[in-house]
Short mmCIF file of C-alpha atoms in Angstrom, two decimals:
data_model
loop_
_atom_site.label_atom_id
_atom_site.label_comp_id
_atom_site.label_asym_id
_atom_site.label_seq_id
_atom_site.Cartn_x
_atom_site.Cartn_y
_atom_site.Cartn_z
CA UNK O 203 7.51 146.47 92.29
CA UNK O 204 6.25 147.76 88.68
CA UNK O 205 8.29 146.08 85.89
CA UNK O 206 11.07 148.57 83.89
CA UNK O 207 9.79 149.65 80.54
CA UNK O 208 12.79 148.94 78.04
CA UNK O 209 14.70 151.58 76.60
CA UNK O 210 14.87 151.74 72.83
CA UNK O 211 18.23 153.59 71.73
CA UNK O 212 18.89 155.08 69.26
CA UNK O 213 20.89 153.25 66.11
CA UNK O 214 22.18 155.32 63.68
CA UNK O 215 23.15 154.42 59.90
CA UNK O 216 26.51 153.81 60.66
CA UNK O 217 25.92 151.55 63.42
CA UNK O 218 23.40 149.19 61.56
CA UNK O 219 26.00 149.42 58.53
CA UNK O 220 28.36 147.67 60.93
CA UNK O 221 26.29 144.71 62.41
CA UNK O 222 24.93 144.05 58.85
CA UNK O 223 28.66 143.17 57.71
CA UNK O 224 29.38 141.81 60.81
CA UNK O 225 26.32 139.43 60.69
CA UNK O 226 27.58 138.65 57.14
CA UNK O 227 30.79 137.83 58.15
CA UNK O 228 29.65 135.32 60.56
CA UNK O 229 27.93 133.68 58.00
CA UNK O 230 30.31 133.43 55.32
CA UNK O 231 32.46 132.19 58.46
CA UNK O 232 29.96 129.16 58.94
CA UNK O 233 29.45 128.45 55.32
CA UNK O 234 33.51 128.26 54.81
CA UNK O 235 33.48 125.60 58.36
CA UNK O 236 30.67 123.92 57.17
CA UNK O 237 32.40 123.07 53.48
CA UNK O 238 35.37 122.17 55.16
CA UNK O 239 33.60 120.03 57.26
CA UNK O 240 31.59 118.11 54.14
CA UNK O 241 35.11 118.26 51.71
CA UNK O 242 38.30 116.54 52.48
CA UNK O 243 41.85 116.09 50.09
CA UNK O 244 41.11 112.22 50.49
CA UNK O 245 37.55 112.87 48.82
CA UNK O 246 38.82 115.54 46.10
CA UNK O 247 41.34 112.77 45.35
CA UNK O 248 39.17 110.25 45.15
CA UNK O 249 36.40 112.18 43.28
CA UNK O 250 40.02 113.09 40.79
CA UNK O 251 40.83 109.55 40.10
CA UNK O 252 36.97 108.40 39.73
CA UNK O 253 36.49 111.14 37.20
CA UNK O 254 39.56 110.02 35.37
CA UNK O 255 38.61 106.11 35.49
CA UNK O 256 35.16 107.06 34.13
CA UNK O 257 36.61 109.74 31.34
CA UNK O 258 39.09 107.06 29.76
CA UNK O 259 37.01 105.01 28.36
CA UNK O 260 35.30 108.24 26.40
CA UNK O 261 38.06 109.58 25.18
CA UNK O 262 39.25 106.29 24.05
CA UNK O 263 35.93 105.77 22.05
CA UNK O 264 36.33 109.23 20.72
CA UNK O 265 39.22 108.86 19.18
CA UNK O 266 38.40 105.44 17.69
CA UNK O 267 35.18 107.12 16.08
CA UNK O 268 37.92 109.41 14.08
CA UNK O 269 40.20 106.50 13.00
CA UNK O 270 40.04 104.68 9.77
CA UNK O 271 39.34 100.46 9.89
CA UNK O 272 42.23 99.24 9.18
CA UNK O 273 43.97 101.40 12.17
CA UNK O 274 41.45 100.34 14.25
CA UNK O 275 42.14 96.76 13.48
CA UNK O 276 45.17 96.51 13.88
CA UNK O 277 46.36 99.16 16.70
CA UNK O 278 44.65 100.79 19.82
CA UNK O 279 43.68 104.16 20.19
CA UNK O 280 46.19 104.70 22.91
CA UNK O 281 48.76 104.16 19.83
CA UNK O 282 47.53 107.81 18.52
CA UNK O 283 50.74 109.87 18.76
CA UNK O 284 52.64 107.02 17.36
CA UNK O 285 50.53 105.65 14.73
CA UNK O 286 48.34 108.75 13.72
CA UNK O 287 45.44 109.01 11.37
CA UNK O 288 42.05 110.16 11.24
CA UNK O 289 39.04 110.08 9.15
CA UNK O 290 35.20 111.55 8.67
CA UNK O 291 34.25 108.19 7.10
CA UNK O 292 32.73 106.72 9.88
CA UNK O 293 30.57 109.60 10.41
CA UNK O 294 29.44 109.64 6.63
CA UNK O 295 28.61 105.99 6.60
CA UNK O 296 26.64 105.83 9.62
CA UNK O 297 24.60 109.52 8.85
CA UNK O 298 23.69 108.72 5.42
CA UNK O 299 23.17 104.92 5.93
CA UNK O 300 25.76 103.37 4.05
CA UNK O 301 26.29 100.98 6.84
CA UNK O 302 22.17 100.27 7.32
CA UNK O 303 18.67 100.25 5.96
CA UNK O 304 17.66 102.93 8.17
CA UNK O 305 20.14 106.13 8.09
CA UNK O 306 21.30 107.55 11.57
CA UNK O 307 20.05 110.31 10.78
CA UNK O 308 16.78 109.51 10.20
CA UNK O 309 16.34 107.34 13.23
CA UNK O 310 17.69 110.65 15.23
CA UNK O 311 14.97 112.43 13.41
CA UNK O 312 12.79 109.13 15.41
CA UNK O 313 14.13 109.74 18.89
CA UNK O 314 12.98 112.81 19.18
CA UNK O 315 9.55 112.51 17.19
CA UNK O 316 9.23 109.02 20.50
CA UNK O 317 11.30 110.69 22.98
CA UNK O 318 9.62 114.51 23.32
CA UNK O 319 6.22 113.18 23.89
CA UNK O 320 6.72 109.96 25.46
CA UNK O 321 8.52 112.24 28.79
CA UNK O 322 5.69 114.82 28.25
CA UNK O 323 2.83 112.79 28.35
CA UNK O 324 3.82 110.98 31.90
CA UNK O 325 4.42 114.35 33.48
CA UNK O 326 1.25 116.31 32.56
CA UNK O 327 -0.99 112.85 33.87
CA UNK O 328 1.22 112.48 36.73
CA UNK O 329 1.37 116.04 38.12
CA UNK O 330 -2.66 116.30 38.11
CA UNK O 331 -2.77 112.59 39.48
CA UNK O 332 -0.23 113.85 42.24
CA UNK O 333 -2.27 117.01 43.36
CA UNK O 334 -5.66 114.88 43.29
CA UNK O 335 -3.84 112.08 45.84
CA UNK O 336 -2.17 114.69 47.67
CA UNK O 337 -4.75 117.56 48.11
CA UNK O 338 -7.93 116.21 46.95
CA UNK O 339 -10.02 114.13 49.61
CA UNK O 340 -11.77 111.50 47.79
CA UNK O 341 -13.27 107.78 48.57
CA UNK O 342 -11.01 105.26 48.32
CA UNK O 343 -7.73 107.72 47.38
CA UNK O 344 -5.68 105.74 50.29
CA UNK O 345 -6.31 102.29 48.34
CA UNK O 346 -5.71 103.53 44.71
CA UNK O 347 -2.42 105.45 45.50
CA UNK O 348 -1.19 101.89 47.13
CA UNK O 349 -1.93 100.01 43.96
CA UNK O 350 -0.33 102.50 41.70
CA UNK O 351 2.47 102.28 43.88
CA UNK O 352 2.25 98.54 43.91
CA UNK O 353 2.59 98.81 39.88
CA UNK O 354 6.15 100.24 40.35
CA UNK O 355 6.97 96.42 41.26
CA UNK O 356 5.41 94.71 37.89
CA UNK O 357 8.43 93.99 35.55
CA UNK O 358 7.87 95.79 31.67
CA UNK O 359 8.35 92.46 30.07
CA UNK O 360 4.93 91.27 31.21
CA UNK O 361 3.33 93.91 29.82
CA UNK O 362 5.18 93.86 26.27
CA UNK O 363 2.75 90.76 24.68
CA UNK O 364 -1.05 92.14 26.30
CA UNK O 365 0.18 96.01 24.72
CA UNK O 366 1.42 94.27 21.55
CA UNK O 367 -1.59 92.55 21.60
CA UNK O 368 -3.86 95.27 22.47
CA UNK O 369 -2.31 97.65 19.73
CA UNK O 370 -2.45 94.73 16.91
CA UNK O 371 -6.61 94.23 17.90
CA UNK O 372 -7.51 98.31 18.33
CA UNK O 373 -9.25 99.30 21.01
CA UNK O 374 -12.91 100.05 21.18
CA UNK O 375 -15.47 100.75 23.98
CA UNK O 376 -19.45 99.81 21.97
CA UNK O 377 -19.11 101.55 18.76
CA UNK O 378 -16.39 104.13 19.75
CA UNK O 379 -13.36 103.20 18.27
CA UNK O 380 -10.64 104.34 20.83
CA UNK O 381 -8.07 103.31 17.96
CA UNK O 382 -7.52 100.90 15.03
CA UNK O 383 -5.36 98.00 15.04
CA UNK O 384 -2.28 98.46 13.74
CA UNK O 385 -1.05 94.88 12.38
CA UNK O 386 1.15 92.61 14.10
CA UNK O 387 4.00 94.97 12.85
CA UNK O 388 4.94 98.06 14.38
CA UNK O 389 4.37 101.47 12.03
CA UNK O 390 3.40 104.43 14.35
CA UNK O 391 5.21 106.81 17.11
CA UNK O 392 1.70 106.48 18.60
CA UNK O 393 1.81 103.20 20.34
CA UNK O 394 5.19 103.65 21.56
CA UNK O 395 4.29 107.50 23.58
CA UNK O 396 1.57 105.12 25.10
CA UNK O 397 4.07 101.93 26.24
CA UNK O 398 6.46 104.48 27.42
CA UNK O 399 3.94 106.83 28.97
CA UNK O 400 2.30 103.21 30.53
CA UNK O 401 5.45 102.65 31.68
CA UNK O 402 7.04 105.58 33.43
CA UNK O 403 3.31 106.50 35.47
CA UNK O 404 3.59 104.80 38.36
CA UNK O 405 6.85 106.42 39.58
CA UNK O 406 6.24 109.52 37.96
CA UNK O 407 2.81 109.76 40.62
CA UNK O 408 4.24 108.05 43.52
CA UNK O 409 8.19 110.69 43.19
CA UNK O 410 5.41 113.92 42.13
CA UNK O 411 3.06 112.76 45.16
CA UNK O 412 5.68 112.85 47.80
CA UNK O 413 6.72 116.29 46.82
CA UNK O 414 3.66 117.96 46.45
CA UNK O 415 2.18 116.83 49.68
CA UNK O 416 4.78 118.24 51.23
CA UNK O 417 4.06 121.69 50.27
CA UNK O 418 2.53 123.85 53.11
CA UNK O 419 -0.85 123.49 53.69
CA UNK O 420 -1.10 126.81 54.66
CA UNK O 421 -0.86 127.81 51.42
CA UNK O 422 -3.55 125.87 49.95
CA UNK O 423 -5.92 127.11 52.28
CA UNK O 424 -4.92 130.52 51.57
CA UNK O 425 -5.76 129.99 47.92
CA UNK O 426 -9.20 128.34 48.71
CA UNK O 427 -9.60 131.12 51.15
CA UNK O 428 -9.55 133.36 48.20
CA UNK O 429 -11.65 131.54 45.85
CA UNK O 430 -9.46 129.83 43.91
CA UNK O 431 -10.27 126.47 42.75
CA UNK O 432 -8.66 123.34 42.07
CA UNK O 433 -7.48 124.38 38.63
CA UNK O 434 -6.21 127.70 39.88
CA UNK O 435 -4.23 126.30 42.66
CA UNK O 436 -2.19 123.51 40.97
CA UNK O 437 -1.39 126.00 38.00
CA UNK O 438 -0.60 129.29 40.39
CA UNK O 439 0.61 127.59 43.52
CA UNK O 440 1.47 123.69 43.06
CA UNK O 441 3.27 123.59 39.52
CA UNK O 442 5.54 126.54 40.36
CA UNK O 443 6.84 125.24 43.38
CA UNK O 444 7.26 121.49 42.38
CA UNK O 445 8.66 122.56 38.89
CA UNK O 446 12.25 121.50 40.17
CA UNK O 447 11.22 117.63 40.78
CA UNK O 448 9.16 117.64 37.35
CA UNK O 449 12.22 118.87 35.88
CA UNK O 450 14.36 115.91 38.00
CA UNK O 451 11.62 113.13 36.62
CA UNK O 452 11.58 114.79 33.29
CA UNK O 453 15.59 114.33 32.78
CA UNK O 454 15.38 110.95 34.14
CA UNK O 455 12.51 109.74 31.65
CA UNK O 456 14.26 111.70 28.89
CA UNK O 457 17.23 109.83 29.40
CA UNK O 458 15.21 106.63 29.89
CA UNK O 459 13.59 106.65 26.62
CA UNK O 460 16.11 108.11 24.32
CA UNK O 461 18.61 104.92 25.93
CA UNK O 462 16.20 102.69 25.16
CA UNK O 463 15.35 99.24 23.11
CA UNK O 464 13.38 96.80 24.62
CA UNK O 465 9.95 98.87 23.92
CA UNK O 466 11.76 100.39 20.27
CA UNK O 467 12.22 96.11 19.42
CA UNK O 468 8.77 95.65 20.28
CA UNK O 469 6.54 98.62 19.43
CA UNK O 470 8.80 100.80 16.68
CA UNK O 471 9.34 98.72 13.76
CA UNK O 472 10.35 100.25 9.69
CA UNK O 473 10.91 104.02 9.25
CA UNK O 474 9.32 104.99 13.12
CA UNK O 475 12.72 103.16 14.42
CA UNK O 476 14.31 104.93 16.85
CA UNK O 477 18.62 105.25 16.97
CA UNK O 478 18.96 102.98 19.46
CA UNK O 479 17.80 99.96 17.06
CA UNK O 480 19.90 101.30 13.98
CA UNK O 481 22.55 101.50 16.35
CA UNK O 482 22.16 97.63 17.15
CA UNK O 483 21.75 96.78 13.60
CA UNK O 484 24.91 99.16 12.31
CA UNK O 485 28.13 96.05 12.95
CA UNK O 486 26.47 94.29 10.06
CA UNK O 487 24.72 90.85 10.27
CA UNK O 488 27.93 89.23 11.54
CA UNK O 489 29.64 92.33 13.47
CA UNK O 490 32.20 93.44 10.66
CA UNK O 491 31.52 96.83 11.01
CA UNK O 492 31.93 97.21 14.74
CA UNK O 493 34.05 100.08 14.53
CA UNK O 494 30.94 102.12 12.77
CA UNK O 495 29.26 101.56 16.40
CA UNK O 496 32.04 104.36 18.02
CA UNK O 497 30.49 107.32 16.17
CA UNK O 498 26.63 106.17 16.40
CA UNK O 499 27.36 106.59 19.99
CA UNK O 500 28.88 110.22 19.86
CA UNK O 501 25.91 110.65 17.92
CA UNK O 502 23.45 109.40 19.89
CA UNK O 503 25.12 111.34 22.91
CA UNK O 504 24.57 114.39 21.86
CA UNK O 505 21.23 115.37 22.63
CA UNK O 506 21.14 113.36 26.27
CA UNK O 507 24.30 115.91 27.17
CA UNK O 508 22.55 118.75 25.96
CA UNK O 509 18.90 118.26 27.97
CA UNK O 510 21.08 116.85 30.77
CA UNK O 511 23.38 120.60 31.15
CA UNK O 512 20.72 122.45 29.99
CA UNK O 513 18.31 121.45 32.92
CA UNK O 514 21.12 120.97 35.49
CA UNK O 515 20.13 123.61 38.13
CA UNK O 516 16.71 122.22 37.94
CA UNK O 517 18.01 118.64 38.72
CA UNK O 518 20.08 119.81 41.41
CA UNK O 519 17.16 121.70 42.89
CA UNK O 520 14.72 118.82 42.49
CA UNK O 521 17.22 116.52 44.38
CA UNK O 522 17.97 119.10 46.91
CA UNK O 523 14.16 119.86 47.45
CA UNK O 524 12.87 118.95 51.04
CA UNK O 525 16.46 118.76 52.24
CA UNK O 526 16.50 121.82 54.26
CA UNK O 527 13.47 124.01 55.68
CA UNK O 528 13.35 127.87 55.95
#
């Protein structure tokens, strides 16, 4: 018995109009079960009352940064509506360093001069490190991406004295001076985009390797198909599609160096300080000024909010990526 041929019918306009909405129907249907399946009230509640725990404190600190001392001294800022009274002074002593050595505004000026470079730097030397371990078939790649990994595990504070060393004595390979020794003290952004940079490479490689070797390999042979080279495929192909966990890692080591003191106590010393180490100085040498410390902290916030809304969708992405396939 020969096999029946199928019959193709006819579909008008009209008809594929219809199963296009109906097809969209269906899956506005499943995205409205599955949201009801990942959301309940007892979550919404609880995501209410954590967001209201964790804004309190804020709002409270806000509205200190606005009071004069002797309010602040003597009454909380709860006691607003009651007790009211509010003041720029705060904001003048701490910006044109009244209250320190170093003005706030200055050491802003710092964060940004350390902070810019110091999340640049890792990136660019991690993405091309990634590609190489990821793409790039070389003798002994297995063993060196375990010991970079392994690095992840060494704590910063054993590094501070060989790099403060190392900076203080220069660094020279025969008669090629790499760079001069700065002194025992601290004067340069330089040495602290190479601590931070030093720093932030081993998970920068080993979060960056995972999600470029996920990418299709299909792909890259395609590209080498085609001629391209190594160059051409990590700048057409492989930086394009990992830009959203580059983006992730670059919020996180923004947010990591602008936050932070250890290396700015160490390695940023004089007029390179960065506002994290005015901040600490800015309660005077036995904590009088305290209050001062509310509005260095609005301060200081302002730029982490800012890179942090600003690259949101990227974040989101970059967390997202490798969740789902298709």
């Amino acid at each position: 018995m020969s096999a029946v041929a199928p019959i193709d019918l006819p579909v008008d306009q009209k008809t594929k109009t219809q199963l296009g909405r109906g097809a969209r129907a269906v899956e506005r249907s499943t995205l409205r079960k599955s949201k009801a399946r990942l959301t309940s009230k007892g979550a919404t509640i609880a995501a209410i009352v954590i967001a209201i725990l964790w804004t309190t404190p804020t709002l409270g600190l806000l509205i200190t940064s606005f009071r004069p001392p002797e309010l602040i001294n003597t009454s909380g800022w709860w006691s607003i509506f009651t007790n009211p009274g509010f003041t720029l002074g705060n904001y003048d002593a701490v910006l044109n360093g009244s209250a320190t050595t170093v003005s706030l505004g200055q050491s802003f000026i710092n964060s940004i001069a350390i902070t810019l470079p110091a999340a640049l730097f890792p990136l660019v030397i991690a993405s091309l490190a990634a590609y190489a371990f990821a793409w790039i078939p070389f003798k002994g790649r297995n063993i060196l991406f375990i010991g970079v990994f392994a690095l992840q595990v060494v704590p910063i504070q054993m590094a501070l004295v060989p790099l403060l060393s190392l900076f203080a004595r220069g660094l020279s390979i025969g008669d090629f001076e790499i760079f001069a020794g700065l002194g025992a003290g601290g004067n340069s952004y330089g040495q602290v985009w190479i601590a931070h940079t030093i720093f932030a490479l081993p998970l920068a490689i080993f979060l960056l390797h995972n999600f470029i070797s996920e990418i299709p390999q299909e792909l890259i042979e395609a590209a080498r198909v085609d001629g391209a080279g190594h160059g051409q495929t990590f700048f057409r192909i492989v930086l394009p599609l990992a830009m959203p966990a580059i983006a992730s890692f670059a919020i996180f080591q923004f947010l990591w160096v602008w936050n932070d003191l250890l290396v700015a106590l160490v390695f940023a010393d004089g007029a390179v300080g960065p506002i994290t180490k005015v901040l600490r100085e800015i309660t005077g040498n036995r904590g009088q000024d305290w209050y001062l410390l509310t509005s260095g902290a609005f301060i200081a916030m302002i730029v982490p909010l800012i890179v942090f809304f600003a690259l949101q969708r990227f974040f989101v992405r970059g967390l997202l990526a490798g969740s789902t396939k298709g």
